[in-house]
Tab-separated table of C-alpha atoms in Angstrom:
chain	number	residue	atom	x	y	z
A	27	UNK	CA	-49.820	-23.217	113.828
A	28	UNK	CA	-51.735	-22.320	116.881
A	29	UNK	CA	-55.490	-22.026	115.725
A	30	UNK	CA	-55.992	-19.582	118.796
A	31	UNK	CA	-53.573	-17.629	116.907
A	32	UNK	CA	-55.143	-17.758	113.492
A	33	UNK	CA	-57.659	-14.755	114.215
A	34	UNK	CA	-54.918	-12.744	114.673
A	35	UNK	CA	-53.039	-13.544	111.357
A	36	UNK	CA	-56.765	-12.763	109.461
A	37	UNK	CA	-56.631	-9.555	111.247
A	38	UNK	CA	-53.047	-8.439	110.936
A	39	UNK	CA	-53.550	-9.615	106.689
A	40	UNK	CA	-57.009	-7.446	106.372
A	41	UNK	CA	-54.803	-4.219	108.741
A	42	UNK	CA	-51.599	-4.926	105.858
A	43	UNK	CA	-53.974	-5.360	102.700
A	44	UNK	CA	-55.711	-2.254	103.284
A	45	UNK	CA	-53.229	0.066	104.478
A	46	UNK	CA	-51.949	-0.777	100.755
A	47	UNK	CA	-54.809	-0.007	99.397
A	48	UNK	CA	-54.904	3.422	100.856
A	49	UNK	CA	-51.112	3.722	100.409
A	50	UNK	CA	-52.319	3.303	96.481
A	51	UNK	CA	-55.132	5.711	96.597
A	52	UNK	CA	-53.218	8.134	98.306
A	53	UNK	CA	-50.197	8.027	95.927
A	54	UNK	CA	-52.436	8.170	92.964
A	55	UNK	CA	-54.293	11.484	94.285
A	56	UNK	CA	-51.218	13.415	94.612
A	57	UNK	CA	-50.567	12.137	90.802
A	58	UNK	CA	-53.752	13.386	89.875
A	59	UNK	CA	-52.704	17.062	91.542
A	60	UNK	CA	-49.365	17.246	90.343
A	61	UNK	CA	-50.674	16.430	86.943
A	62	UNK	CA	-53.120	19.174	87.465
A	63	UNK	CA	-50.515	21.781	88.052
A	64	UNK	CA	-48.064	21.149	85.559
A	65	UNK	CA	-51.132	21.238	82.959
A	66	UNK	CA	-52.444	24.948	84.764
A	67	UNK	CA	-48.428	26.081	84.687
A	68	UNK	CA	-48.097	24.631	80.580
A	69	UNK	CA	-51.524	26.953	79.782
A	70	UNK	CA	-53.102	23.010	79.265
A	71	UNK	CA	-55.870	21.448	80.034
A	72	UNK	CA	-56.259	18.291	82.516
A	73	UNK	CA	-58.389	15.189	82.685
A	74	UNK	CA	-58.269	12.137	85.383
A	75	UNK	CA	-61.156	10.191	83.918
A	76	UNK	CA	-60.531	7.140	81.985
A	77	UNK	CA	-60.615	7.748	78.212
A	78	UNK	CA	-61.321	4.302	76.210
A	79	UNK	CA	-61.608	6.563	73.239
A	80	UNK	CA	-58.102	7.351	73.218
A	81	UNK	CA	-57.466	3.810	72.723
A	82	UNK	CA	-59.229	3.573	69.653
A	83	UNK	CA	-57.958	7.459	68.109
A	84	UNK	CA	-54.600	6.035	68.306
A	85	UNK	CA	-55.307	2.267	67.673
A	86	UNK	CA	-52.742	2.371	64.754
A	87	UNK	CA	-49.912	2.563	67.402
A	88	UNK	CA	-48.585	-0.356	68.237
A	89	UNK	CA	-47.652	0.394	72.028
A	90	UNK	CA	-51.756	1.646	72.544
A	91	UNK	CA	-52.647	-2.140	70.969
A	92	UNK	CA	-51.544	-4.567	73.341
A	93	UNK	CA	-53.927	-6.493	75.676
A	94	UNK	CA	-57.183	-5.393	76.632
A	95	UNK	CA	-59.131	-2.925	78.683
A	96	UNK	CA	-57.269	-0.527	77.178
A	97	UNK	CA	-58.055	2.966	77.863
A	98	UNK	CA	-56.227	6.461	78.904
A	99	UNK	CA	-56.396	8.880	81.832
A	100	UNK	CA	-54.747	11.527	83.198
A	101	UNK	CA	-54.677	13.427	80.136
A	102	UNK	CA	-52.901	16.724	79.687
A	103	UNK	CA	-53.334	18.647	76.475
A	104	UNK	CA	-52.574	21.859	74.538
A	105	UNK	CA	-50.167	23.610	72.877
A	106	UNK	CA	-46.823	23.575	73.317
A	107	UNK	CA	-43.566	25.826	71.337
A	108	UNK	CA	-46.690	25.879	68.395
A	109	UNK	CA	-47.482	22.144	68.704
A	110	UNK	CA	-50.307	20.140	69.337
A	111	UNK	CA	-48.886	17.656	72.063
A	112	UNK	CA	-50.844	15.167	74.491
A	113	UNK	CA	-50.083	13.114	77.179
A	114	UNK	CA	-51.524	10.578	79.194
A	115	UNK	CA	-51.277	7.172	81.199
A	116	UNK	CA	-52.597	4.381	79.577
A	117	UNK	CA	-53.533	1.064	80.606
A	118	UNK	CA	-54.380	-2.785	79.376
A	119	UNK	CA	-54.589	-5.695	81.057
A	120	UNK	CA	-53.459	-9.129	80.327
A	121	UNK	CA	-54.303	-12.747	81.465
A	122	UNK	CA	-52.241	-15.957	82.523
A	123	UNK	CA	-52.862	-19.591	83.614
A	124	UNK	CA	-51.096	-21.063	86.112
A	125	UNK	CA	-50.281	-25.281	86.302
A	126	UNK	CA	-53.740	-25.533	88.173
A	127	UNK	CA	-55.103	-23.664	85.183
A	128	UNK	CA	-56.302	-20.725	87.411
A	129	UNK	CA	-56.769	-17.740	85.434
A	130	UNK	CA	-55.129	-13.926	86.834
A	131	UNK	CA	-55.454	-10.406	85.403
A	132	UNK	CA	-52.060	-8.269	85.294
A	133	UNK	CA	-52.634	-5.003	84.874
A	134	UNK	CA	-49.780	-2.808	82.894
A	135	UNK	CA	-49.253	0.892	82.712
A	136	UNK	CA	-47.524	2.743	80.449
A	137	UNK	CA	-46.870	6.738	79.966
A	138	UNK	CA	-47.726	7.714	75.904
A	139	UNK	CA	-46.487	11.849	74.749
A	140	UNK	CA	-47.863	12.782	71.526
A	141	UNK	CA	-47.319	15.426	69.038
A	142	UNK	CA	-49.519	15.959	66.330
A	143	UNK	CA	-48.026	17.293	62.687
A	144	UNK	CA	-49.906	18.692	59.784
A	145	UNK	CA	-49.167	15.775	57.466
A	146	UNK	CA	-49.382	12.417	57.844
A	147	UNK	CA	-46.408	9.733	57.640
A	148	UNK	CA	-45.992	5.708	56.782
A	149	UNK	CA	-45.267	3.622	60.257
A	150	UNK	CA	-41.726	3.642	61.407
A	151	UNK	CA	-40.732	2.366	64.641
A	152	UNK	CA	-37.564	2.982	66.512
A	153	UNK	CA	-36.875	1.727	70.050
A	154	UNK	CA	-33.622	0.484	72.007
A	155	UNK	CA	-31.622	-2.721	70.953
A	156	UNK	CA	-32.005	-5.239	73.367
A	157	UNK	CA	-31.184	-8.998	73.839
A	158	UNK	CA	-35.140	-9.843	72.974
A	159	UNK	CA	-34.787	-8.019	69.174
A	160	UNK	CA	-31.459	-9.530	68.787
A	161	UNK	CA	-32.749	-12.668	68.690
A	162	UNK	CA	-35.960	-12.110	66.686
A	163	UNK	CA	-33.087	-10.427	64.106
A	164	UNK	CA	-31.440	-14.231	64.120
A	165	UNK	CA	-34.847	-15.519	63.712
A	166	UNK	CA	-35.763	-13.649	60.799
A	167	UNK	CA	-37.580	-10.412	61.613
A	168	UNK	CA	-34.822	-7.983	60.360
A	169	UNK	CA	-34.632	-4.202	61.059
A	170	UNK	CA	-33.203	-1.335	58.712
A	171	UNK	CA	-29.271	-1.303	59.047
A	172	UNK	CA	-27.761	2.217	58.755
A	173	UNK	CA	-24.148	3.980	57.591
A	174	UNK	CA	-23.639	4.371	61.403
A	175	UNK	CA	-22.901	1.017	63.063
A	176	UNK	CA	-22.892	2.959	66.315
A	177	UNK	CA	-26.698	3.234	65.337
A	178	UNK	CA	-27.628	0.279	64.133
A	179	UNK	CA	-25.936	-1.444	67.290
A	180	UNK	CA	-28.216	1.002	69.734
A	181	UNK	CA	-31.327	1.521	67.902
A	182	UNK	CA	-33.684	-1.565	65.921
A	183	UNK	CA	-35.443	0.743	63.438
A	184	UNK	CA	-38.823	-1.054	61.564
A	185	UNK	CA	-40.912	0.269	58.470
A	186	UNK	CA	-42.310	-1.199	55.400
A	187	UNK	CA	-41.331	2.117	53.761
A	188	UNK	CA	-37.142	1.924	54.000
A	189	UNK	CA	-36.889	5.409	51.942
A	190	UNK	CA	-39.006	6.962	55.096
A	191	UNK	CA	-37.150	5.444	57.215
A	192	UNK	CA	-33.499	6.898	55.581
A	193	UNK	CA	-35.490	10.419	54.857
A	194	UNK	CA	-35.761	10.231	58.460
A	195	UNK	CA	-32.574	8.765	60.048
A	196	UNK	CA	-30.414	11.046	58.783
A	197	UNK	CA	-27.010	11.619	60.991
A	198	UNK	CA	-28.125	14.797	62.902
A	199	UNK	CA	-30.969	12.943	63.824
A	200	UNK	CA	-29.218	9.285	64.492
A	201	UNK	CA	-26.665	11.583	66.558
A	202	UNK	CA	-29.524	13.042	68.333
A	203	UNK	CA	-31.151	9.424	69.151
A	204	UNK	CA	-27.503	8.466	70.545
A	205	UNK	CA	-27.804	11.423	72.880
A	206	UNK	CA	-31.616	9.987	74.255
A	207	UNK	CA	-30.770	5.771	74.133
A	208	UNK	CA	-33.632	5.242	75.984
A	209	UNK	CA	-36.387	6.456	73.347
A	210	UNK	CA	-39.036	4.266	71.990
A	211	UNK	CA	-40.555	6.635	69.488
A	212	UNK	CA	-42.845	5.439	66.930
A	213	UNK	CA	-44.887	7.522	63.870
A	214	UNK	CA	-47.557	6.779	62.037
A	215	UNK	CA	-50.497	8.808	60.353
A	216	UNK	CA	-49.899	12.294	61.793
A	217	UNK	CA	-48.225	11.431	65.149
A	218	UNK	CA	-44.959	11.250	67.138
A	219	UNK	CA	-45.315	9.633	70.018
A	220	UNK	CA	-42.680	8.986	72.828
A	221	UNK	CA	-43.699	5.223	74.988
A	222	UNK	CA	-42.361	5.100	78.115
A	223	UNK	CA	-42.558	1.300	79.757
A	224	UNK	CA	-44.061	2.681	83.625
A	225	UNK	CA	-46.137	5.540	84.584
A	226	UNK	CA	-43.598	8.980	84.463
A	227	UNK	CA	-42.673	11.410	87.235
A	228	UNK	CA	-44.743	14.727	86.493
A	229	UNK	CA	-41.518	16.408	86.509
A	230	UNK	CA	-40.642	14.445	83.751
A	231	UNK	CA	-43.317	15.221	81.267
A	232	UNK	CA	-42.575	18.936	80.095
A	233	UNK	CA	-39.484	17.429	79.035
A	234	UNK	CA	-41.404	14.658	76.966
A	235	UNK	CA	-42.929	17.671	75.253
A	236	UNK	CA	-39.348	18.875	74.823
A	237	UNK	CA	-38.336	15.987	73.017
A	238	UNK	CA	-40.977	15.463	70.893
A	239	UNK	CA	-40.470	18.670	69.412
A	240	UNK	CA	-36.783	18.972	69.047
A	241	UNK	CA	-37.444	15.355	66.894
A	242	UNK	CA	-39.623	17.177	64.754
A	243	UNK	CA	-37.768	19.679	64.438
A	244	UNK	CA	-35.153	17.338	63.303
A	245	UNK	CA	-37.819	15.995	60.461
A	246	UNK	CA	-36.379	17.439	56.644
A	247	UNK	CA	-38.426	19.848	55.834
A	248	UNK	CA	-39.185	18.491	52.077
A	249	UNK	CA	-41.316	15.977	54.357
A	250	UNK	CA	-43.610	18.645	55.004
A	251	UNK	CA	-43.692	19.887	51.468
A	252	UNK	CA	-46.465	20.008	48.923
């Protein structure tokens, strides 16, 4: 390469990396607005700051316990058709070594709706076959089968409590999971919550809410009892 021309290239980099960086900026203000909005419209309140707290309220989740620097933000909150519902972005990092043994931060983000119910509930996980759980099934770490092949093929469902787990896969709601195949869905203590693997379109999240509640809704009621 010409070194006359190596100025240039510095230049032309610095011009590219920070017209990204504003891109980035940009793109997460007019998050922070729309998320704004759609909490003034819902009759919810709104927060952009990071939240490490949240982290540690729902450290019993397994999708808020991976990696570190965890924390939440964007948080919209309230009540929704007579339910306590939350959601937010969350965050945690991760590290790798390459072959010169040069360490790099990833940084993940992840969307998390909650619902909060009056009682509270052993673990059970449910989330979307895929080939990864197929092959921890041949290895050993076996799910809860079901009546419905149909569901047991789609769905791997995990809890230490199998009865739960039947109480609450019952066919209206294993016919409702067939009808949403992309759910990860997870409860424990007194929460649903809904994990979605990238950071969701605001247009997307009133129907989060929606979900969450027609799945508890879809909880027996003798659950609730006593």
């Amino acid at each position: 390469m010409d070194e006359s021309l190596m100025p240039l290239f510095i230049a032309l980099f610095v011009v590219i990396v920070v017209a990204i960086a504003i891109g980035s900026h940009l793109q997460a203000k007019r998050r922070r607005q729309a998320l704004q909005t759609l909490a003034k419209r819902l009759g919810m309140t709104f927060s952009a700051a990071k939240r490490p707290d949240i982290a540690r309220q729902y450290a019993f989740l397994d999708a808020l316990r991976k990696g570190s620097n965890r924390y939440g933000y964007n948080l919209v909150e309230g009540e929704y058709r007579n339910h306590p519902v939350r959601y937010f972005d969350f965050h945690y990092a991760t590290t790798s070594t390459d072959s010169k043994g040069r360490r790099k931060t990833h940084h993940h983000y992840c969307s998390i709706a909650l619902l909060h119910m009056e009682r509270s509930f052993p673990e059970l996980r449910i989330y979307p076959e895929t080939f990864w759980s197929r092959l921890g099934q041949m290895l050993g770490f076996k799910d809860i089968d079901f009546e419905s092949v149909e569901f047991s093929k789609a769905f791997v469902v995990r809890s230490k409590d199998r009865k739960f787990a039947y109480d609450i896969c019952h066919p209206r709601m294993m016919g409702y999971l067939l009808n949403h195949r992309d759910l990860c869905l997870e409860i424990e203590q007194g929460c649903l919550a809904l994990e979605h693997n990238s950071l969701l379109a605001p247009d997307k999240i009133q129907s989060r809410f929606d979900l969450l509640c027609e799945l508890c809704a879809l909880f027996p009621q003798y659950l609730f009892a006593g």
